[in-house]
CSV table of C-alpha atoms in Angstrom, one decimal:
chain,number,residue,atom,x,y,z
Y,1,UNK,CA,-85.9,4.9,48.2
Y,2,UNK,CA,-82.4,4.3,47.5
Y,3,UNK,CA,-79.8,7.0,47.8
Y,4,UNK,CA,-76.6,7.2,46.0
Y,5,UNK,CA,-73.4,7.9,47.8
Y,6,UNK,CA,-71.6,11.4,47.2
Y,7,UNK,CA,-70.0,11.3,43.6
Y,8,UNK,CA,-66.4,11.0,43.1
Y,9,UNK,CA,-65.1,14.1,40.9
Y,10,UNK,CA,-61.7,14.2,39.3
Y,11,UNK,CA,-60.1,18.0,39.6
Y,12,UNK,CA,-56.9,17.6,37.7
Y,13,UNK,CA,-58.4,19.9,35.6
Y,14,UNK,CA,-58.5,22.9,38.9
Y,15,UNK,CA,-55.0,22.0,39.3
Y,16,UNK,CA,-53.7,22.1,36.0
Y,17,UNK,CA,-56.5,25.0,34.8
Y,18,UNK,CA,-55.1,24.6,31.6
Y,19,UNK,CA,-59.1,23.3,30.1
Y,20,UNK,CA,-61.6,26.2,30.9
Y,21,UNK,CA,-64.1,23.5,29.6
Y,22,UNK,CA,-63.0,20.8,31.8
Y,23,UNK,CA,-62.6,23.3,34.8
Y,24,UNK,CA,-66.1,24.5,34.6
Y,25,UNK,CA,-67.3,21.5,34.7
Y,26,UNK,CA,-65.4,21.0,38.0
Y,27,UNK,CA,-67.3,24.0,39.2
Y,28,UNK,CA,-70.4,22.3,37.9
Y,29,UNK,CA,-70.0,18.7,39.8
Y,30,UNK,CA,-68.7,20.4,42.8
Y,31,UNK,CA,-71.7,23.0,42.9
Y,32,UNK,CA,-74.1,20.0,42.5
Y,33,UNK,CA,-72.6,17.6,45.3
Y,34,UNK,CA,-72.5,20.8,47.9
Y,35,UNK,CA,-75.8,21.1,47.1
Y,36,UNK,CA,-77.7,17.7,47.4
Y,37,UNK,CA,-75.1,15.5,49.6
Y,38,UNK,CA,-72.2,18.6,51.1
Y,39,UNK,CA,-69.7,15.9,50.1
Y,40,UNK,CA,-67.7,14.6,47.8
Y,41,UNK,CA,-64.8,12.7,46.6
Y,42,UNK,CA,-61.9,14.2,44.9
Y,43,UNK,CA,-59.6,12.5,43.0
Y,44,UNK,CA,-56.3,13.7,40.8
Y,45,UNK,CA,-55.4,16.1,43.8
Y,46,UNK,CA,-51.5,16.2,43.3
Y,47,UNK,CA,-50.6,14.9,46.6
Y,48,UNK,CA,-47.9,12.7,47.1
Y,49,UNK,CA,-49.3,9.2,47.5
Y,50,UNK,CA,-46.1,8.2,49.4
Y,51,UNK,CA,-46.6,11.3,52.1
Y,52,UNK,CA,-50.1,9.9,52.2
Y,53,UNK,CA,-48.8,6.5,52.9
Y,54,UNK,CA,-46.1,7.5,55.5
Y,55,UNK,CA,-49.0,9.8,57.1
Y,56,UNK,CA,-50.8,6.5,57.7
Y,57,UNK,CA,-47.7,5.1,58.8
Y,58,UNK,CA,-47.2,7.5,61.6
Y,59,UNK,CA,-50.8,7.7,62.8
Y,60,UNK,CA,-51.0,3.6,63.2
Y,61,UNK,CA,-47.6,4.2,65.2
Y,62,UNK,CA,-48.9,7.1,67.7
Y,63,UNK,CA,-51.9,4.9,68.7
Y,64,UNK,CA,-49.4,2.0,69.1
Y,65,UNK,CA,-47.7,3.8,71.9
Y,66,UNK,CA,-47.9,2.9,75.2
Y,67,UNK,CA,-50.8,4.6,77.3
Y,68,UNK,CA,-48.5,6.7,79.7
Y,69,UNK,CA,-47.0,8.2,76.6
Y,70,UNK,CA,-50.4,9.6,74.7
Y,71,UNK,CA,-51.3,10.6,78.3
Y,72,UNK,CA,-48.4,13.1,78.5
Y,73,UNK,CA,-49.7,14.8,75.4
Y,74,UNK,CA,-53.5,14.7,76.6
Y,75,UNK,CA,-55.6,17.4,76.0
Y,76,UNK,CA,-57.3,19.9,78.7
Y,77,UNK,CA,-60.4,22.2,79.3
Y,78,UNK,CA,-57.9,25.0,78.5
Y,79,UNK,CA,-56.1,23.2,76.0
Y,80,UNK,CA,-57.9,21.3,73.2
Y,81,UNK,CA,-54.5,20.0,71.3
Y,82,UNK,CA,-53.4,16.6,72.4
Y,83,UNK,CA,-54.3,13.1,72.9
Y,84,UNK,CA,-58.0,12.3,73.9
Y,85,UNK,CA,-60.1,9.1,74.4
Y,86,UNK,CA,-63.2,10.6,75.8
Y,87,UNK,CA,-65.1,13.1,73.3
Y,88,UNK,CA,-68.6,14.2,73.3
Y,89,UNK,CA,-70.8,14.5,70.2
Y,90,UNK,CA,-74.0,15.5,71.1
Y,91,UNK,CA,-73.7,14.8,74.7
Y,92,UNK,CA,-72.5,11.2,73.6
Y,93,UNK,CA,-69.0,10.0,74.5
Y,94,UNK,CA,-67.5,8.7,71.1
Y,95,UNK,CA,-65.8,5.1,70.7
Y,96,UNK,CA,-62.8,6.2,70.0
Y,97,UNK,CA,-59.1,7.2,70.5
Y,98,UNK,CA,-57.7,10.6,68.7
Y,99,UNK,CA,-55.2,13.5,68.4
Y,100,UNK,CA,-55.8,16.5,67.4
Y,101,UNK,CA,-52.8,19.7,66.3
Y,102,UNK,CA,-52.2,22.8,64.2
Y,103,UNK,CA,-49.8,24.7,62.7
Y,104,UNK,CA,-50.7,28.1,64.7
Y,105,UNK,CA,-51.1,28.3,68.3
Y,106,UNK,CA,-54.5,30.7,69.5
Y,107,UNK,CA,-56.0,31.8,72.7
Y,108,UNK,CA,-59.1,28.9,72.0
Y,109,UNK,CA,-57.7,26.2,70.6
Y,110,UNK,CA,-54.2,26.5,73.0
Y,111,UNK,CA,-51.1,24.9,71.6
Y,112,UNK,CA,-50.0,21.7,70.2
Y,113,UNK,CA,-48.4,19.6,72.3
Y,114,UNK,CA,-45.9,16.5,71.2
Y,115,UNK,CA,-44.5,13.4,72.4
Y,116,UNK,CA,-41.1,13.2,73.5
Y,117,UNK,CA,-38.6,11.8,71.6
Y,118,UNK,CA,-41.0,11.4,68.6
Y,119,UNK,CA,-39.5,13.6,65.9
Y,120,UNK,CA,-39.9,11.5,62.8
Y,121,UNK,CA,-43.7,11.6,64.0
Y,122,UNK,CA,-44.1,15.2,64.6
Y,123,UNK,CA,-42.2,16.0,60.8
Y,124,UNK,CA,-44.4,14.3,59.1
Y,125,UNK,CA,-47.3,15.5,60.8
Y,126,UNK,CA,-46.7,19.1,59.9
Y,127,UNK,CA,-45.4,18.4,56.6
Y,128,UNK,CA,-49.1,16.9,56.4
Y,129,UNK,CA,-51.0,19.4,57.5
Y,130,UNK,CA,-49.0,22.1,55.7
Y,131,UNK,CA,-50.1,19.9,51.9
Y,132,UNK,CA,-53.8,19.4,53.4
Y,133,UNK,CA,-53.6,23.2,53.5
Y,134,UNK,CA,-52.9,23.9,50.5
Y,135,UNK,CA,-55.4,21.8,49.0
Y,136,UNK,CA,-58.0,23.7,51.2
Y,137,UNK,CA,-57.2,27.0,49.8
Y,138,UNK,CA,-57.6,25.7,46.0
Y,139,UNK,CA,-60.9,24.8,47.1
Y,140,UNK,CA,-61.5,27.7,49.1
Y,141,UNK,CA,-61.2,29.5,45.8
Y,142,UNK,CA,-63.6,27.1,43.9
Y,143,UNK,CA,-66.0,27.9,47.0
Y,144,UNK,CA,-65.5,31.2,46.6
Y,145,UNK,CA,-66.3,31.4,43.0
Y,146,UNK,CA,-69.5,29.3,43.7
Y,147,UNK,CA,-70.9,32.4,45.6
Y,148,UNK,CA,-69.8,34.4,43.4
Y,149,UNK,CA,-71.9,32.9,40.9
Y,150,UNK,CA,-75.3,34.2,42.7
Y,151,UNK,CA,-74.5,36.7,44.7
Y,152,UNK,CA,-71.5,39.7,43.4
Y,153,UNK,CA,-68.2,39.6,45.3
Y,154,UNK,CA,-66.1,41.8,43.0
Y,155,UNK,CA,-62.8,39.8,43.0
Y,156,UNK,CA,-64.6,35.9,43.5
Y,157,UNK,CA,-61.8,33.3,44.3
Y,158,UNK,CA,-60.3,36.1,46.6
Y,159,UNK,CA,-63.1,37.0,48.8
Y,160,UNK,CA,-63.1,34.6,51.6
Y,161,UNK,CA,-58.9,34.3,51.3
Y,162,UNK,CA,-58.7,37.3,53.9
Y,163,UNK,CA,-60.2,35.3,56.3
Y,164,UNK,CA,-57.8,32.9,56.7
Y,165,UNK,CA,-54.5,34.1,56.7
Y,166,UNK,CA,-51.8,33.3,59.3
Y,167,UNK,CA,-54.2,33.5,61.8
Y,168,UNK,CA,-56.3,30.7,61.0
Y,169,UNK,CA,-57.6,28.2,63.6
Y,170,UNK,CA,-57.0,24.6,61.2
Y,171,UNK,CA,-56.6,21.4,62.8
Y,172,UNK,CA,-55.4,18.2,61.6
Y,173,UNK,CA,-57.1,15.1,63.7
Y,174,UNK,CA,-56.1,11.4,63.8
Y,175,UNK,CA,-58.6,8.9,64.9
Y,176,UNK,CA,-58.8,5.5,66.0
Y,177,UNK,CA,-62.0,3.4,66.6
Y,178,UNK,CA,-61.1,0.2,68.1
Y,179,UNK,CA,-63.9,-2.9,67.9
Y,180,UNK,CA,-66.3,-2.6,69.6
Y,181,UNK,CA,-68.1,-5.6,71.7
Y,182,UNK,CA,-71.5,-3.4,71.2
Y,183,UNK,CA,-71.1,-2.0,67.3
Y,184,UNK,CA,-74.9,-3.2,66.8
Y,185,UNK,CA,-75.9,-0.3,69.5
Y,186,UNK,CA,-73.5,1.9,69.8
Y,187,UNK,CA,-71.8,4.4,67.0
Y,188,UNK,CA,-68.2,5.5,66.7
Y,189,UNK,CA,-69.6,8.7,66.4
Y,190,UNK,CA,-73.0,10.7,66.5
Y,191,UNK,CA,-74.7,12.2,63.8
Y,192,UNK,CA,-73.3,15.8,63.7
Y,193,UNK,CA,-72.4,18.4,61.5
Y,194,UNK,CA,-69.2,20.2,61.4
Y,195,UNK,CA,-68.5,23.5,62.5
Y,196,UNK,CA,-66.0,24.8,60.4
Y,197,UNK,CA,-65.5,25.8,56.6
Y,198,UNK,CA,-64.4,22.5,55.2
Y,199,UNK,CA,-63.2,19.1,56.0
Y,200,UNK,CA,-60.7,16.8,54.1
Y,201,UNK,CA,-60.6,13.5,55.1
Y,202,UNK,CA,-58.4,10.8,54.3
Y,203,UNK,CA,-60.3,7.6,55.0
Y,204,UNK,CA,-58.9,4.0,56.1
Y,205,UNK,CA,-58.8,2.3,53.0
Y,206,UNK,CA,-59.2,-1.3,54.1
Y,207,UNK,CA,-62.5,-0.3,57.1
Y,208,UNK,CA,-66.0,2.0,56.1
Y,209,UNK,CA,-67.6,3.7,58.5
Y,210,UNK,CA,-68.7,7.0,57.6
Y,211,UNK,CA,-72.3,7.8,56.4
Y,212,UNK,CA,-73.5,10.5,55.7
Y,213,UNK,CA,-77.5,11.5,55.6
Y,214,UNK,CA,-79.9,12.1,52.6
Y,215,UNK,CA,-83.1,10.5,54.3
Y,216,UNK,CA,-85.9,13.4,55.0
Y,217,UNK,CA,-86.1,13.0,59.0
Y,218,UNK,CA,-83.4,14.2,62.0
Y,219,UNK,CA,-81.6,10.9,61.5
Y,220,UNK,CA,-81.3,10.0,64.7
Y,221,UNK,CA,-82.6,6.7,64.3
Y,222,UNK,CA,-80.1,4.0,64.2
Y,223,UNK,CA,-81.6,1.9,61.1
Y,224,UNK,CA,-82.8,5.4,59.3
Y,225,UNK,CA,-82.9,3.9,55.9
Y,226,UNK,CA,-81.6,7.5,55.0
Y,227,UNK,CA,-78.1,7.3,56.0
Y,228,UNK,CA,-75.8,6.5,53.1
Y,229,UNK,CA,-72.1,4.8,53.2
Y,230,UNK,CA,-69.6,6.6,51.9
Y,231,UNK,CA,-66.9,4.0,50.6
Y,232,UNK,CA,-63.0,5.0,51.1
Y,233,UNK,CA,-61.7,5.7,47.4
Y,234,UNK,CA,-58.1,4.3,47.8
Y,235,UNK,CA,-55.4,7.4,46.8
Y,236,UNK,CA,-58.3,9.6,47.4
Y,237,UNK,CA,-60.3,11.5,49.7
Y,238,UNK,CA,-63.3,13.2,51.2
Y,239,UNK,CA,-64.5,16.6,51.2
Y,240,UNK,CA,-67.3,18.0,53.1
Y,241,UNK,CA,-68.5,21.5,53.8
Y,242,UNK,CA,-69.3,22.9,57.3
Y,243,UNK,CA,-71.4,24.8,59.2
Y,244,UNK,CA,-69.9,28.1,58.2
Y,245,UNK,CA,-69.7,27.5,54.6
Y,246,UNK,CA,-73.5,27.3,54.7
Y,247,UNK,CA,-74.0,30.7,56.4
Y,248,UNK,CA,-71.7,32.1,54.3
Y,249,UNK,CA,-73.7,30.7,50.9
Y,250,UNK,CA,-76.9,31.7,52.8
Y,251,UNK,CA,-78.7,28.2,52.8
Y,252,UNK,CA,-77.6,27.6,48.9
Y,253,UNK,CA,-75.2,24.4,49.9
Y,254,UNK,CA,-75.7,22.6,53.1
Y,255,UNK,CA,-73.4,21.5,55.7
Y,256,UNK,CA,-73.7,17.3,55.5
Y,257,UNK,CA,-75.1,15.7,58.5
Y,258,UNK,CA,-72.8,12.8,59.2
Y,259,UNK,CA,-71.6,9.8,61.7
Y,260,UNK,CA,-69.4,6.9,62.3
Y,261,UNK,CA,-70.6,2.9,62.4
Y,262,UNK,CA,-68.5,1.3,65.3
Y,263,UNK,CA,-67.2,-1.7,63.8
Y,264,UNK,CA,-67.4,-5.6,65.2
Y,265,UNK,CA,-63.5,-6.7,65.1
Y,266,UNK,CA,-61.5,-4.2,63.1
Y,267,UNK,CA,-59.8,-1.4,63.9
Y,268,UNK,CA,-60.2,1.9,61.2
Y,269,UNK,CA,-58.6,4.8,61.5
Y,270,UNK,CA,-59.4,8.1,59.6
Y,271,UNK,CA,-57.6,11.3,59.4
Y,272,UNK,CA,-59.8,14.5,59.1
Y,273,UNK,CA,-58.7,18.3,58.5
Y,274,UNK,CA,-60.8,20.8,59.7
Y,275,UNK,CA,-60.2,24.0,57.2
Y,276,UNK,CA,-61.0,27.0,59.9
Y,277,UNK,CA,-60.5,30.5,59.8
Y,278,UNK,CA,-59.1,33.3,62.2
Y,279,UNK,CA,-60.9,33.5,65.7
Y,280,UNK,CA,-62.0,37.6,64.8
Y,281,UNK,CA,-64.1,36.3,61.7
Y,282,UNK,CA,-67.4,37.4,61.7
Y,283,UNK,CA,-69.0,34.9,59.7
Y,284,UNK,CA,-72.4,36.6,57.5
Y,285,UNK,CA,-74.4,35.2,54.6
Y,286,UNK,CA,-73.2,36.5,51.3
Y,287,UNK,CA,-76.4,38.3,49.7
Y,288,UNK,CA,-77.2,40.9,47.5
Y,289,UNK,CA,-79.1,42.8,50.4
Y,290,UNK,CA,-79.1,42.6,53.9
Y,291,UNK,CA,-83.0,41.8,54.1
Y,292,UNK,CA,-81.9,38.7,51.9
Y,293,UNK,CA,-79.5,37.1,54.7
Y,294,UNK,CA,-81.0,34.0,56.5
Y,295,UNK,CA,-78.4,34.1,59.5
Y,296,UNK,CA,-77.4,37.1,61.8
Y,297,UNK,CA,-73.5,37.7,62.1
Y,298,UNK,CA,-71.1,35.2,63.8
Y,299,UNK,CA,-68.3,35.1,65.3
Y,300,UNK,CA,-66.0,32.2,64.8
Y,301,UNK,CA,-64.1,32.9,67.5
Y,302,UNK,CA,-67.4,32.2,70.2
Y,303,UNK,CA,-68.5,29.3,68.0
Y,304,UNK,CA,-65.7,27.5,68.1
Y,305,UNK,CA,-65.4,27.5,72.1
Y,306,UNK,CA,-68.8,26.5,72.5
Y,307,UNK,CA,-68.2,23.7,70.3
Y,308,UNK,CA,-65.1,23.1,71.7
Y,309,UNK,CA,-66.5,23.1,75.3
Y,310,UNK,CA,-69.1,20.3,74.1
Y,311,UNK,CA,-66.7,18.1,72.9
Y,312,UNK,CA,-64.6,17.9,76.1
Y,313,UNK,CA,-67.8,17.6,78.2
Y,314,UNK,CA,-71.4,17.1,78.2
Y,315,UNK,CA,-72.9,20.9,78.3
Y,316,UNK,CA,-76.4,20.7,77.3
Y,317,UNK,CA,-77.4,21.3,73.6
Y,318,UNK,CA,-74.5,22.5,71.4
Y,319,UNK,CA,-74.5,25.7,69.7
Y,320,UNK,CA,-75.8,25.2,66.3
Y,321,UNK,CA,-76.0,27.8,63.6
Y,322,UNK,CA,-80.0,27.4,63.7
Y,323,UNK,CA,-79.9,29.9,66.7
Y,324,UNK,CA,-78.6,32.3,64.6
Y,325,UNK,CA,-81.3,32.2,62.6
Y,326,UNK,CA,-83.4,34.8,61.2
């Protein structure tokens, strides 16, 4: 069987919310792809193509730095903000390079840290990461509205707004995968799921790599005819849902199990934000009774440090929301 990749949707019409038509059929497309893939494309998103462009820029010239430098921003066991070449996903060292900040400094996620001298580097970072924010909260709301649309939340594109706040726990990451001598074993990544709300990921328009997974077994086999490339769209990018957003829609839309091909003799970078909320969240399936909810209550704040802890080392089996199971 052949699978499609995650449609590309067009949501001018959010933005704009001048078409109730053309907005509920957003809603519609969105609904569908959180559903059957937990991503999708979006296109006509109103950011600046030439702050996406100098973005680029300024992630190709952090990894072009010399070694010494990215080393005096490296990240710790006490301090997961900085410069890193050697993450775990699922007790697998990835084949990669990356960086990783916020906006807000926390007692789990520490602070960001910068290189010296690098100004024009750290401005446009933040100017980034304060756009790829903004974005997330539009389609925070169109999440929220989702739920709202089987379960009663009273006020729907507000509900999951108090959240996130000024206390939220966002990242922004750059990545680099180098070639690899051994891309015909070995993956940039392993298949994982996030463990956050939502992701927003602006791909490498020139390399693929990303798949995500609509076969019907674990996909943890390599040649699983089940995992599915998902193209860069030049000017646009990639959403998927996390971990917490399927709690919270109690099973309805489903976190996307993903990974990352290692590639022969190109280089591909990809810039992810990771759309979090505040450490106190207590994160609990939105249902019309509590005898309906498929997950017990959890609390962001312990997730995320667990996770966190399993991607600086190799800890055993990861926290995964199927131990909060019902």
């Amino acid at each position: 069987m052949q699978h499609l990749p995650p449609p590309q949707i067009d949501i001018g019409p959010l933005l704009s919310a001048s078409d109730d038509r053309a907005v509920q059929q957003v809603h519609a497309e969105i609904a569908d792809a959180c559903k059957n893939w937990g991503f999708f494309n979006i296109v006509n998103h109103g950011v600046d193509p030439e702050l996406v462009s100098k973005f680029e820029e300024m992630t190709r010239h952090f990894f072009s730095l010399p070694k010494e430098v990215k080393n005096s921003v490296r990240r710790t066991v006490t301090n997961s903000r900085g410069y890193f070449d050697d993450e775990y996903t699922q007790q697998k060292i990835d084949w990669k390079e990356g960086f990783d900040f916020g906006d807000t400094d926390n007692e789990v996620d520490g602070s960001s840290v910068w290189p010296e001298g690098e100004e024009e580097f750290k401005s446009v970072m933040l100017k980034y990461f304060a756009t790829m924010k903004k974005l997330s909260e539009v389609i925070l709301g169109l999440f929220s509205y989702l739920l709202s649309l089987f379960v009663g939340l009273g006020q729907p594109r507000d509900a999951l707004k108090p959240f996130f706040g000024e206390e939220h726990t966002s990242f922004l990451r750059l990545n680099r995968y180098p070639p690899c001598p051994t891309y015909d074993k070995d993956l940039g990544v392993s298949p994982h799921k996030d463990a956050g709300v939502l992701t927003i990921l602006k791909h490498d328009d020139e390399v693929s790599g990303l798949q995500v997974y609509m076969g019907e077994g674990d996909g943890l086999t390599r040649d699983d005819p089940g995992w599915v490339t998902v193209p860069p769209i030049p000017g646009g990018f990639t959403v998927n849902i996390g971990d917490m957003a399927q709690v919270w829609s109690n099973d309805v839309y489903k976190a996307g199990l993903h990974r990352v091909l290692a590639t022969k003799d190109k280089e591909r970078i990809s810039m992810p934000f990771f759309y979090n909320p505040s450490l106190q969240t207590t994160i609990e399936p939105f249902a019309e009774t509590p005898e309906q909810r498929k997950y017990k209550p959890i609390n962001w704040g312990n997730f995320r440090r667990s996770r966190f802890l399993g991607d600086y080392a190799d800890v055993g089996e990861e926290v995964q929301i199927s131990h909060f199971r019902v």
